[in-house]
Amino acid sequence: MATLDRLYELYNVISDAKEDAGKHEKEFSEILTGVKGGAGERRLSSQFIAKFFKYFPNQQETALNALFDLCEDDDVSIRKQAIKDLPSLCRGRLELVPKVSDILAQLLQMEDPGELSAVQSSLVALLKTDSKGTLTGLFYQIQNSEDELVRERCARFLHGKVKTLGSDIFTPEIETLIVTESKKIIQSETTEEEFVLMMGILRELKSLQNSKGYLQMVELVAEQINLEKPLDITELENVHRFVSCMKTALPYFSPNVRSTLFLEYMWREIVPSIPAIEVAAGKDHPNVVLDLLKILAELVVNMGALDDVSAKVTLIYQRLLEVMPVPPEGDAATEALEGGVSLEFSRCECLLFTFHKLAKQVPEFLTEDEGKLKDFRTRLQYFARVCQAYQKRLREAIANKKGEELKTEENKIKLIALTTTANINSLIKDLFHQPPSYKALITLSWKPVKSLHVRSSSGAVNGAQKRHAPITFDGSNPNPKHAKGDRQIYAPPRDKYSARAGQYFGGSRGSRSRGRGFGSRGGFRSRGGYRGSGRGRF
């Protein structure tokens, strides 16, 4: 076993030989024995093996295994040294890249931040040496590792580097490889988190950032959901997985990539079952229905021709009436309003927007039944006046706040609430036309906006519209002086505005999804929790 002094002697012999270094295989073999010595010997052996590796092809496997052993050393500093030295073995020996990449991919399970950073740096060095070979090792682990943490970190590493390393590394040929391998993973059994991660990798590829690429992304989601198969809502996890899948698909719908098939699926499997889903969700998952309604509202923006639109309008109208109550009468109305009215503003925005989009195709739905229209407008008027009272309270809460003050979570929610109520009022105003109109254009409150200002020159506050005079049943606006007095009895609603409304849905339920998925190819998979190095020999 070589000592420190002996290692330096061996180094000098091989180094001084220059072009004839390969003739000193005996000396190199002795350097390899240093990996069994003390801490100093092991660290020095790692450096010398990396430096002279290329001269001794006959010792290749022994030298590789020696460095692999050092990557699992008890001393963290030695592990870092060996990890740092591994990429240098591949210079001029590209056939070794997949093997070294595979080992480094397994080492991504390390918990020490410094050590994990060293592994990532070495993988980046390999990507710059041979991106195809490096990806071979990474994808092998994503597809085959029994360690969930390894699979996840490999995917996260790849996602981050696709974003930052650019087209010099990720050429069109390499992007094609990533697409092919990612589809293999997505189309097999996969966990919910892995599915989202792989879709995130594909999203960053330049070759897919066009209508044709978006269509591919949407088709992958459709396969994962399996739009031909009924959704078993008795298991709430199935609903959560559906939400997660749809979250990945929504950014890709456009006039060129229609959402029609997904809408048909939701009307068949989700919309009729909302009350049952609500019961199944209970208090543990209070926002799952709101998540679904937001998906529905976003899908109708880019829908194509739907089957039996009249039946769909009828169903969404029923759901809408559930959140738009008939106003109470007499003393009960006064007592209720003075005590604070509790209404589902976030759900109402989703449902009213969806109804507005669909009813435009069936304008006779409201006009053919005078009693229905009268009842609906009574509900709309009540809801609109409560919205206006709520807006007043919200404006007072953020008055004189600017800059950093408006960036607190509480104030962000208030700004979104202002947009929600302004959207509802805009849609209601449209429906109060004679006959009802469907011309209002709004941006859904949870969608990003360019900027939010405390007050614009037109008097709008924080991106919301000006206050409207109360909407009356006959569609006219009363005298503003009387309107102010009328509004005083309307106390603002309490507790029913979703604090999560601006965050949208999915992705943070506290644990990874488990269980079988809902695809013809097996859907999301449940995988074991084995944790270990899993290092194999090649």
XYZ file of C-alpha atoms in Angstrom:
538
model
C 0.000 0.000 0.000
C 1.570 3.263 -1.148
C 2.365 5.916 1.463
C 2.210 9.660 0.839
C 5.917 9.890 0.106
C 5.741 6.895 -2.187
C 2.764 8.359 -4.056
C 4.754 11.510 -4.796
C 7.676 9.392 -6.049
C 5.356 7.424 -8.342
C 3.819 10.655 -9.596
C 7.245 12.054 -10.512
C 8.211 8.876 -12.371
C 5.111 8.878 -14.566
C 5.038 12.648 -15.043
C 8.695 12.841 -16.049
C 8.159 10.125 -18.651
C 5.868 12.432 -20.652
C 5.024 10.687 -23.967
C 6.287 7.398 -22.530
C 4.078 7.576 -19.454
C 2.140 4.517 -20.615
C 5.223 2.349 -20.117
C 4.940 2.773 -16.341
C 1.883 0.622 -15.761
C 3.489 -0.938 -12.690
C 3.833 2.467 -11.060
C 0.215 3.330 -11.897
C -0.947 0.050 -10.347
C 0.864 1.001 -7.171
C -0.853 4.415 -7.161
C -4.171 2.527 -7.193
C -3.255 0.892 -3.898
C -3.324 4.321 -2.271
C -7.130 4.204 -2.142
C -6.741 1.717 0.730
C -4.479 4.014 2.769
C -5.125 6.894 5.136
C -7.107 10.031 4.383
C -4.138 11.808 2.807
C -3.250 8.851 0.638
C -6.830 8.406 -0.550
C -7.231 12.045 -1.507
C -3.887 12.111 -3.348
C -4.606 8.818 -5.115
C -7.857 10.248 -6.469
C -6.032 13.175 -8.046
C -3.225 11.044 -9.510
C -5.616 8.420 -10.903
C -7.545 11.151 -12.711
C -4.373 12.728 -14.085
C -2.797 9.544 -15.487
C -5.929 7.521 -16.294
C -5.731 8.106 -20.056
C -2.279 6.491 -20.338
C -3.334 3.082 -18.980
C -6.314 1.587 -20.855
C -5.621 -1.862 -19.451
C -6.187 -0.528 -15.941
C -9.366 1.364 -16.881
C -11.932 -0.724 -15.003
C -9.766 -1.062 -11.890
C -9.126 2.687 -11.850
C -12.827 3.506 -12.364
C -13.865 1.223 -9.515
C -11.203 2.761 -7.298
C -12.642 6.238 -7.869
C -16.195 4.953 -7.481
C -15.196 3.525 -4.089
C -13.779 6.899 -3.074
C -17.102 8.504 -3.998
C -18.569 6.482 -1.114
C -15.744 7.182 1.327
C -16.559 7.941 4.961
C -14.664 11.238 4.698
C -16.772 13.892 2.976
C -13.727 15.786 1.717
C -12.452 12.665 -0.034
C -15.883 12.015 -1.549
C -15.922 15.548 -2.936
C -12.422 15.116 -4.380
C -13.343 11.880 -6.145
C -16.596 13.380 -7.467
C -14.662 16.353 -8.814
C -12.093 14.074 -10.483
C -14.555 11.754 -12.247
C -15.326 13.933 -15.313
C -11.634 14.219 -16.187
C -11.570 10.459 -16.868
C -13.841 11.037 -19.874
C -11.638 13.493 -21.741
C -10.848 11.754 -24.977
C -12.771 8.671 -23.793
C -16.399 9.572 -24.577
C -17.468 5.935 -24.351
C -17.069 6.265 -20.570
C -19.475 9.207 -20.244
C -22.736 7.185 -19.838
C -21.095 5.035 -17.157
C -19.720 7.992 -15.180
C -22.965 9.924 -15.640
C -24.929 6.996 -14.269
C -22.780 6.889 -11.136
C -22.989 10.652 -10.618
C -26.764 10.498 -11.107
C -27.000 7.983 -8.267
C -24.912 10.296 -6.081
C -27.570 13.021 -6.409
C -29.162 11.400 -3.354
C -26.475 13.034 -1.171
C -27.882 15.270 1.573
C -24.796 17.422 2.247
C -25.304 20.670 0.249
C -21.609 20.988 -0.599
C -21.395 17.416 -1.780
C -24.596 17.711 -3.796
C -23.220 20.838 -5.442
C -20.038 18.936 -6.360
C -22.101 16.180 -8.008
C -24.105 18.731 -9.999
C -20.938 20.531 -11.096
C -19.427 17.276 -12.327
C -22.590 16.454 -14.255
C -22.465 19.885 -15.891
C -18.848 19.207 -16.859
C -19.950 15.914 -18.424
C -22.785 17.633 -20.313
C -20.213 19.977 -21.834
C -18.008 17.015 -22.741
C -20.715 14.781 -24.224
C -24.333 15.797 -23.669
C -25.781 12.689 -25.337
C -23.779 10.280 -23.195
C -24.570 12.242 -20.027
C -28.296 12.199 -20.771
C -28.101 8.443 -21.323
C -26.926 7.988 -17.733
C -29.446 10.449 -16.304
C -32.429 8.956 -18.104
C -31.369 5.453 -17.139
C -31.682 6.439 -13.480
C -34.980 8.301 -14.001
C -36.442 5.210 -15.652
C -34.919 2.442 -13.548
C -33.767 3.649 -10.131
C -35.594 2.182 -7.141
C -34.688 5.311 -5.180
C -37.427 7.914 -5.514
C -35.087 10.713 -4.428
C -32.593 9.829 -7.179
C -35.318 9.872 -9.834
C -36.661 13.191 -8.624
C -33.277 14.902 -8.388
C -32.173 13.655 -11.779
C -35.312 15.167 -13.304
C -34.924 18.430 -11.386
C -31.262 18.690 -12.399
C -32.119 18.171 -16.045
C -34.985 20.666 -15.880
C -32.710 23.335 -14.429
C -29.905 22.793 -16.921
C -32.174 22.789 -19.970
C -33.183 26.286 -18.857
C -29.671 27.606 -18.206
C -27.112 25.897 -20.453
C -28.544 26.961 -23.799
C -28.464 25.651 -27.341
C -24.702 25.013 -27.408
C -25.303 22.003 -25.169
C -28.941 21.234 -25.963
C -28.806 21.180 -29.747
C -31.841 20.165 -31.854
C -30.482 16.610 -31.942
C -30.165 16.521 -28.150
C -33.639 18.022 -27.720
C -35.011 15.219 -29.893
C -33.341 12.695 -27.578
C -34.859 14.397 -24.525
C -38.325 14.348 -26.089
C -38.045 10.657 -26.962
C -36.807 9.584 -23.534
C -39.228 11.846 -21.649
C -42.186 10.432 -23.553
C -41.106 6.900 -22.621
C -41.239 7.875 -18.956
C -44.527 9.783 -19.210
C -46.233 7.012 -21.155
C -45.234 4.375 -18.620
C -46.328 4.204 -15.001
C -45.146 7.333 -13.257
C -45.814 9.183 -10.032
C -47.721 12.451 -10.170
C -44.626 14.462 -9.254
C -42.486 12.708 -11.872
C -45.111 13.397 -14.523
C -45.114 17.103 -13.662
C -41.308 17.204 -13.632
C -40.982 15.527 -17.026
C -43.577 17.853 -18.524
C -41.600 20.731 -17.037
C -38.458 19.543 -18.842
C -40.312 19.344 -22.160
C -41.757 22.810 -21.609
C -38.254 24.306 -21.646
C -37.251 22.801 -24.996
C -37.082 25.329 -27.812
C -38.230 22.745 -30.342
C -41.581 22.423 -28.551
C -42.253 26.141 -28.116
C -44.642 26.355 -31.064
C -48.168 25.206 -31.895
C -46.979 21.786 -33.041
C -45.019 21.320 -29.819
C -47.930 22.542 -27.688
C -50.168 19.987 -29.367
C -47.690 17.248 -28.417
C -47.769 18.428 -24.794
C -51.561 18.418 -24.718
C -51.687 14.941 -26.265
C -49.362 13.622 -23.550
C -51.714 14.965 -20.893
C -54.701 13.447 -22.697
C -52.949 10.055 -22.677
C -52.182 10.372 -18.996
C -55.775 11.178 -18.090
C -57.243 8.764 -20.665
C -60.213 10.807 -21.833
C -62.107 7.657 -22.842
C -62.079 6.227 -19.331
C -64.521 7.302 -16.572
C -63.006 9.147 -13.632
C -63.530 7.373 -10.322
C -64.336 10.301 -8.016
C -64.893 7.999 -5.042
C -61.125 8.173 -4.623
C -60.328 11.858 -4.137
C -56.728 11.206 -5.149
C -57.969 10.621 -8.695
C -59.440 14.125 -8.711
C -56.194 15.583 -7.388
C -54.240 13.840 -10.121
C -56.668 15.117 -12.734
C -56.122 18.673 -11.444
C -52.356 18.194 -11.541
C -52.458 16.915 -15.121
C -54.691 19.737 -16.270
C -52.406 22.298 -14.660
C -49.607 21.160 -16.950
C -51.864 21.331 -20.020
C -53.566 24.714 -19.560
C -50.657 26.912 -20.775
C -50.697 25.195 -24.174
C -54.297 25.756 -25.241
C -54.831 28.450 -27.847
C -56.915 29.151 -30.960
C -54.575 26.672 -32.676
C -54.695 24.042 -29.915
C -58.285 23.650 -28.829
C -59.470 22.446 -25.428
C -62.661 20.830 -26.734
C -61.950 17.202 -25.797
C -60.976 18.159 -22.254
C -64.133 20.241 -21.852
C -66.288 17.371 -23.036
C -64.563 15.145 -20.482
C -65.162 17.636 -17.681
C -68.841 17.975 -18.540
C -69.174 14.223 -18.577
C -67.101 13.342 -15.514
C -66.660 16.462 -13.341
C -69.446 19.034 -13.620
C -72.344 16.671 -12.772
C -70.332 15.288 -9.844
C -69.333 18.563 -8.167
C -71.683 18.071 -5.176
C -70.306 14.549 -4.637
C -66.721 15.773 -4.966
C -67.497 18.487 -2.411
C -68.688 15.877 0.055
C -65.668 13.647 -0.579
C -63.281 16.584 -0.160
C -64.757 17.620 3.181
C -62.813 19.968 5.408
C -59.446 18.387 4.594
C -59.467 19.562 0.955
C -61.600 22.726 0.950
C -60.326 24.077 -2.374
C -60.564 21.068 -4.663
C -63.891 22.157 -6.193
C -62.601 25.689 -6.739
C -59.579 24.202 -8.481
C -61.849 22.298 -10.865
C -64.005 25.339 -11.571
C -60.928 27.392 -12.411
C -59.817 24.726 -14.875
C -63.272 24.778 -16.433
C -63.209 28.568 -16.806
C -59.792 28.514 -18.462
C -60.757 25.726 -20.846
C -63.798 27.536 -22.266
C -61.558 30.362 -23.478
C -60.114 28.136 -26.218
C -62.955 25.699 -26.828
C -64.045 24.555 -30.249
C -67.463 23.251 -31.269
C -69.065 21.365 -28.362
C -71.734 18.671 -28.473
C -75.199 19.555 -27.134
C -74.346 23.045 -25.882
C -77.894 23.561 -24.534
C -77.479 20.673 -22.074
C -74.125 22.048 -20.968
C -75.569 25.531 -20.402
C -78.393 24.024 -18.358
C -75.960 22.120 -16.151
C -73.595 25.033 -15.551
C -76.627 27.240 -14.848
C -77.674 24.821 -12.095
C -74.197 24.953 -10.573
C -74.271 28.756 -10.778
C -77.599 29.034 -8.938
C -76.051 27.041 -6.087
C -73.659 29.927 -5.362
C -76.054 32.778 -6.245
C -78.803 32.650 -3.602
C -82.237 34.218 -3.757
C -82.128 37.439 -1.656
C -83.760 37.094 1.759
C -86.810 39.250 2.383
C -88.109 41.595 5.067
C -86.487 41.716 8.495
C -84.516 38.548 7.717
C -82.828 40.363 4.845
C -81.841 43.318 7.003
C -80.552 41.101 9.801
C -78.605 38.905 7.387
C -77.045 41.814 5.561
C -76.143 43.772 8.656
C -74.519 40.660 10.092
C -72.394 40.174 6.998
C -73.307 38.142 3.967
C -71.190 35.077 3.248
C -71.008 34.325 -0.494
C -68.726 32.249 -2.703
C -67.151 34.996 -4.828
C -64.315 32.897 -6.258
C -66.623 30.097 -7.355
C -69.126 32.585 -8.718
C -66.482 34.217 -10.912
C -65.573 30.817 -12.436
C -69.132 29.678 -12.970
C -70.435 33.020 -14.218
C -67.544 33.323 -16.672
C -68.147 29.778 -17.961
C -71.884 30.379 -18.253
C -71.291 33.695 -20.039
C -69.047 32.000 -22.629
C -71.429 29.101 -23.299
C -74.756 30.926 -23.125
C -73.531 33.184 -25.905
C -74.028 30.165 -28.163
C -77.554 29.584 -26.838
C -78.956 33.144 -26.323
C -82.530 31.860 -26.083
C -81.682 29.964 -22.881
C -82.500 33.026 -20.741
C -84.948 34.856 -22.970
C -87.388 32.014 -23.758
C -88.545 31.738 -20.134
C -89.526 35.076 -18.573
C -89.819 33.563 -15.098
C -86.334 32.092 -15.276
C -84.855 35.408 -16.420
C -86.646 37.311 -13.648
C -85.403 34.922 -10.952
C -81.883 34.974 -12.349
C -81.723 38.755 -12.465
C -83.014 38.998 -8.919
C -80.100 36.830 -7.815
C -77.655 38.768 -9.996
C -78.790 42.100 -8.596
C -78.372 40.911 -5.018
C -74.945 39.453 -5.757
C -73.806 42.604 -7.548
C -74.737 44.876 -4.655
C -72.947 42.642 -2.168
C -69.892 42.708 -4.484
C -69.944 46.491 -4.459
C -70.126 46.588 -0.670
C -67.217 44.176 -0.484
C -65.206 46.272 -2.945
C -65.727 49.347 -0.777
C -64.333 47.535 2.243
C -61.379 46.214 0.243
C -60.513 49.672 -1.085
C -60.581 51.073 2.427
C -58.276 48.277 3.593
C -55.579 49.070 1.003
C -56.049 52.833 0.831
C -52.770 54.749 1.003
C -50.753 51.530 0.730
C -48.096 51.353 -1.944
C -44.881 49.584 -2.939
C -43.780 46.879 -0.521
C -46.932 47.183 1.568
C -49.012 45.882 -1.324
C -46.703 42.873 -1.739
C -47.653 41.230 1.552
C -49.686 38.031 1.245
C -52.698 39.626 2.890
C -52.742 42.592 0.529
C -52.129 40.422 -2.523
C -55.273 38.495 -1.616
C -57.192 41.765 -1.284
C -56.027 42.867 -4.741
C -57.158 39.582 -6.249
C -60.477 39.920 -4.401
C -60.942 43.346 -5.985
C -60.373 41.881 -9.424
C -62.732 38.991 -8.693
C -65.600 41.244 -7.648
C -64.941 43.656 -10.535
C -65.088 40.713 -12.970
C -68.356 39.507 -11.474
C -69.888 42.977 -11.787
C -68.778 43.264 -15.424
C -70.382 39.935 -16.307
C -73.559 40.731 -14.380
C -73.852 44.095 -16.123
C -73.688 42.271 -19.468
C -76.482 39.922 -18.437
C -78.712 42.849 -17.416
C -78.888 44.138 -20.977
C -82.183 43.751 -22.826
C -81.765 41.095 -24.165
C -78.776 39.683 -22.214
C -75.472 40.523 -23.853
C -72.314 38.447 -24.038
C -69.730 41.024 -25.031
C -67.801 41.633 -21.789
C -64.104 40.751 -21.967
C -62.363 40.124 -18.659
C -59.120 38.618 -17.414
C -59.783 35.952 -14.801
C -58.628 37.146 -11.392
C -56.028 34.415 -10.836
C -54.357 34.980 -14.189
C -51.223 37.187 -14.154
C -51.615 40.875 -14.937
C -48.986 43.275 -16.244
C -49.050 45.653 -13.320
C -51.082 46.704 -10.327
C -51.289 50.350 -9.397
C -52.858 51.856 -6.343
C -54.818 54.327 -8.446
C -54.855 55.108 -12.131
C -55.815 58.358 -13.783
C -59.296 56.981 -14.436
C -59.819 56.253 -10.767
C -59.383 52.480 -10.890
C -57.860 51.089 -7.727
C -55.186 48.388 -7.797
C -56.162 47.050 -11.171
C -59.872 46.801 -10.321
C -62.597 48.733 -12.022
C -64.282 51.837 -10.688
C -67.199 51.408 -8.343
C -70.445 50.874 -10.175
C -73.795 52.155 -9.094
C -75.968 49.228 -7.991
C -77.375 47.160 -10.828
C -81.148 47.303 -10.693
C -83.671 44.800 -11.946
C -84.862 46.930 -14.850
C -81.302 47.406 -16.039
C -81.174 51.134 -15.301
C -78.933 52.877 -12.810
C -80.629 54.820 -10.009
C -79.627 58.257 -8.940
C -76.125 57.935 -7.462
C -77.127 59.917 -4.388
C -79.840 57.393 -3.573
C -77.616 54.522 -4.591
C -75.140 55.356 -1.869
C -77.878 55.214 0.726
C -79.158 51.923 -0.640
C -75.765 50.306 -0.339
C -75.362 51.099 3.326
C -77.434 48.101 4.448
C -75.138 45.685 2.612
C -72.478 44.472 4.994
C -69.435 42.915 3.306
C -69.182 39.129 3.135
C -67.012 37.240 5.553
C -64.762 34.210 5.389
C -65.879 32.904 2.001
C -63.309 34.529 -0.246
C -60.722 31.853 -0.883
C -57.330 32.873 0.543
C -55.854 30.502 -2.008
C -57.621 32.035 -4.972
C -54.538 33.724 -6.361
C -52.336 30.679 -6.038
C -54.443 28.518 -8.328
C -54.368 24.797 -7.888
C -52.308 21.652 -7.446
C -48.743 20.935 -6.456
C -48.753 21.421 -2.689
C -50.863 18.957 -0.806
C -48.071 18.046 1.540
C -47.126 14.654 0.169
C -46.414 12.915 -3.074
C -49.230 11.128 -4.814
C -49.402 7.382 -4.585
C -51.541 4.688 -6.090
C -52.571 3.731 -9.585
C -53.326 6.402 -12.067
C -55.922 6.819 -14.779
C -54.281 6.025 -18.085
C -54.558 3.191 -20.553
C -50.807 2.847 -20.158
C -50.976 2.538 -16.398
C -51.063 6.208 -15.348
C -49.293 7.339 -12.224
C -47.353 4.587 -10.524
C -46.669 3.806 -6.924
C -43.024 3.076 -6.340
C -41.085 1.745 -3.404
C -39.202 3.921 -0.985
C -35.893 2.075 -1.070
C -33.022 4.433 -0.353
C -29.433 3.418 -0.994
C -26.565 4.078 -3.311
C -27.634 1.290 -5.665
C -24.286 1.559 -7.377
C -23.684 -1.101 -9.968
C -20.552 -2.224 -11.698
C -20.058 -1.987 -15.454
